[in-house]
Amino acid sequence: MSRSDQRLTSLSWLTLLLLGGGCSGSPEHVAQENHGSLAPTASAARAAGTLNPDRAREVLIRLEQAYSKALITKDRAFLESYYAPDFRGGNWMGFWTKSTMLKAVLDDRYSVRSMDLSNLQVRSVGTIGTVQGVSTEVTMINGKDTSGRWSFTDVFEFRGGRWVAIASHTSELKPDQPDRS
């Protein structure tokens, strides 16, 4: 299967995933945590097929929590490894690449004092995983308070033995909007 066919297949699974589909009963890749990133074991590197959904859920939640900490501490090494080279994200300010996202979140004009995650829902199919949730943040951009509640959808792909963010979208939740999970 060519790389473009593999990507098309992944996108087809992603569409099903986002529409609420699911898949289970697949061969398992076993990964271990290593300083916030995932390093595959020898058996995982040889394993073929898809990832264990339960393991993927656990790892993706920890990855989201580590991402929140990295934004607060401006952990450049973590953030550079978190975003895939072809990352594309969107929010109220437009679309972002890995390069523009790193520039923005590492800039001194962007400040995160706290970021609490809730209502995390994880789905995985094959090598694609999504995390949807709510982030309650205390943030500032250019001295302007941008604190609030934000719904987000992050899309990850298991590449080279670890999960990387390939896409993301964030929308503001107004104070009178309930979480509808």
Coordinates of C-alpha atoms in Angstrom, one line a residue:
M1 CA 0.0 0.0 0.0
S2 CA 1.4 3.4 -1.0
R3 CA 1.9 6.2 1.6
S4 CA -1.0 8.2 -0.1
D5 CA -3.2 5.1 0.1
Q6 CA -2.3 4.6 3.8
R7 CA -3.1 8.3 4.5
L8 CA -6.4 8.0 2.7
T9 CA -7.2 4.9 4.7
S10 CA -6.3 6.7 7.9
L11 CA -8.5 9.6 6.9
S12 CA -11.4 7.3 6.2
W13 CA -10.9 5.8 9.7
L14 CA -10.6 9.3 11.2
T15 CA -14.0 10.2 9.6
L16 CA -15.6 7.1 11.2
L17 CA -13.9 7.9 14.5
L18 CA -15.1 11.5 14.6
L19 CA -18.6 10.3 13.7
G20 CA -18.6 8.0 16.7
G21 CA -17.5 4.7 15.1
G22 CA -15.0 2.5 16.8
C23 CA -12.9 -0.6 16.5
S24 CA -11.6 -3.2 18.9
G25 CA -9.9 -6.5 19.1
S26 CA -6.7 -5.5 17.4
P27 CA -3.0 -6.6 17.9
E28 CA -1.4 -4.5 20.6
H29 CA 1.6 -2.2 20.5
V30 CA 3.1 -1.9 23.9
A31 CA 4.8 1.4 24.7
Q32 CA 6.4 2.7 27.8
E33 CA 6.6 6.3 29.1
N34 CA 10.0 7.9 28.8
H35 CA 10.3 11.5 30.0
G36 CA 6.8 12.5 28.7
S37 CA 7.2 10.8 25.3
L38 CA 6.5 7.2 24.2
A39 CA 9.3 4.9 23.3
P40 CA 8.2 1.5 21.8
T41 CA 9.4 -1.7 23.2
A42 CA 11.2 -4.2 20.9
S43 CA 8.0 -6.2 20.5
A44 CA 6.0 -3.1 19.7
A45 CA 8.4 -2.1 17.0
R46 CA 7.9 -5.5 15.3
A47 CA 4.1 -5.7 15.9
A48 CA 1.9 -5.1 12.9
G49 CA -1.7 -3.8 12.9
T50 CA -3.4 -1.4 15.2
L51 CA -3.0 -0.1 18.7
N52 CA -4.8 -1.4 21.8
P53 CA -7.6 1.2 22.3
D54 CA -7.4 1.0 26.2
R55 CA -3.7 1.6 26.1
A56 CA -4.1 4.4 23.6
R57 CA -6.7 6.1 25.8
E58 CA -4.4 6.0 28.8
V59 CA -1.4 7.3 26.9
L60 CA -3.3 10.0 25.1
I61 CA -4.8 11.4 28.4
R62 CA -1.3 11.5 29.9
L63 CA -0.1 13.2 26.8
E64 CA -2.8 15.9 27.0
Q65 CA -1.9 16.5 30.7
A66 CA 1.8 16.8 29.8
Y67 CA 1.0 19.2 27.0
S68 CA -0.9 21.4 29.5
K69 CA 2.2 21.5 31.8
A70 CA 4.5 22.1 28.8
L71 CA 2.4 25.2 27.8
I72 CA 2.7 26.6 31.4
T73 CA 6.4 26.0 31.7
K74 CA 7.2 26.7 28.0
D75 CA 8.9 23.4 27.6
R76 CA 10.4 23.8 24.1
A77 CA 11.7 20.2 23.8
F78 CA 8.4 18.7 24.7
L79 CA 6.4 21.0 22.4
E80 CA 8.7 20.4 19.5
S81 CA 8.1 16.6 19.8
Y82 CA 4.4 17.0 20.5
Y83 CA 3.4 18.5 17.2
A84 CA 4.0 16.4 14.0
P85 CA 5.9 18.2 11.2
D86 CA 2.6 18.4 9.2
F87 CA 0.5 19.6 12.2
R88 CA -2.4 21.9 11.4
G89 CA -4.6 23.4 14.0
G90 CA -7.4 25.9 14.1
N91 CA -9.0 28.3 16.6
W92 CA -10.7 31.7 16.7
M93 CA -7.6 33.3 15.3
G94 CA -7.2 31.1 12.2
F95 CA -5.1 28.1 11.2
W96 CA -1.7 27.2 12.6
T97 CA 1.2 25.1 11.4
K98 CA 3.7 23.5 13.7
S99 CA 6.1 26.4 13.1
T100 CA 3.5 29.1 13.8
M101 CA 2.1 27.3 16.8
L102 CA 5.5 26.9 18.4
K103 CA 6.3 30.6 17.7
A104 CA 3.0 31.6 19.4
V105 CA 3.1 29.4 22.5
L106 CA 6.8 30.0 23.2
D107 CA 6.5 33.8 22.8
D108 CA 6.8 35.8 26.0
R109 CA 3.6 37.6 25.1
Y110 CA 1.7 34.4 25.6
S111 CA 1.3 33.4 29.3
V112 CA -0.5 30.3 30.7
R113 CA -0.9 30.5 34.5
S114 CA -3.1 27.4 34.8
M115 CA -4.8 24.9 32.5
D116 CA -7.3 22.3 33.9
L117 CA -8.6 19.6 31.6
S118 CA -12.1 18.0 32.1
N119 CA -14.6 15.9 30.2
L120 CA -11.9 14.1 28.3
Q121 CA -13.2 11.6 25.7
V122 CA -10.7 9.5 23.8
R123 CA -11.3 7.4 20.7
S124 CA -8.8 5.4 18.7
V125 CA -8.9 3.4 15.5
G126 CA -5.7 1.9 14.2
T127 CA -3.0 4.5 14.4
I128 CA -5.3 7.5 14.8
G129 CA -6.6 8.8 18.1
T130 CA -8.8 11.7 19.1
V131 CA -9.1 13.5 22.4
Q132 CA -12.0 15.8 23.0
G133 CA -12.5 17.8 26.1
V134 CA -12.7 21.1 27.9
S135 CA -9.8 23.2 29.0
T136 CA -10.4 25.8 31.7
E137 CA -7.5 28.3 31.4
V138 CA -6.0 31.3 33.0
T139 CA -4.1 32.9 30.1
M140 CA -2.9 36.2 28.7
I141 CA -1.9 37.3 25.2
N142 CA -0.1 40.6 24.7
G143 CA -1.2 41.6 28.3
K144 CA -4.9 40.9 27.5
D145 CA -6.8 38.4 29.6
T146 CA -7.8 35.5 27.4
S147 CA -8.9 33.2 30.3
G148 CA -11.9 31.0 29.8
R149 CA -13.3 27.6 29.0
W150 CA -12.4 26.1 25.6
S151 CA -13.7 23.0 24.0
F152 CA -11.0 21.2 22.0
T153 CA -10.5 18.2 19.6
D154 CA -7.0 17.0 19.2
V155 CA -6.1 14.4 16.6
F156 CA -3.0 12.2 17.0
E157 CA -1.3 9.7 14.9
F158 CA 1.0 6.9 16.1
R159 CA 4.2 7.5 14.1
G160 CA 7.7 6.1 14.7
G161 CA 6.7 4.5 18.0
R162 CA 5.0 7.5 19.6
W163 CA 1.9 9.6 19.4
V164 CA 2.1 13.0 17.7
A165 CA -0.5 15.7 17.3
I166 CA -1.5 16.1 13.6
A167 CA -4.5 18.3 13.9
S168 CA -6.4 20.4 16.5
H169 CA -9.4 22.7 16.9
T170 CA -10.3 24.9 19.8
S171 CA -13.5 26.9 20.3
E172 CA -14.5 29.1 23.2
L173 CA -17.3 28.1 25.5
K174 CA -19.3 31.1 26.6
P175 CA -20.0 31.2 30.4
D176 CA -23.6 30.3 29.9
Q177 CA -22.8 27.3 27.6
P178 CA -23.1 24.0 29.5
D179 CA -20.8 21.0 28.8
R180 CA -23.0 18.7 26.7
S181 CA -21.1 15.5 27.2

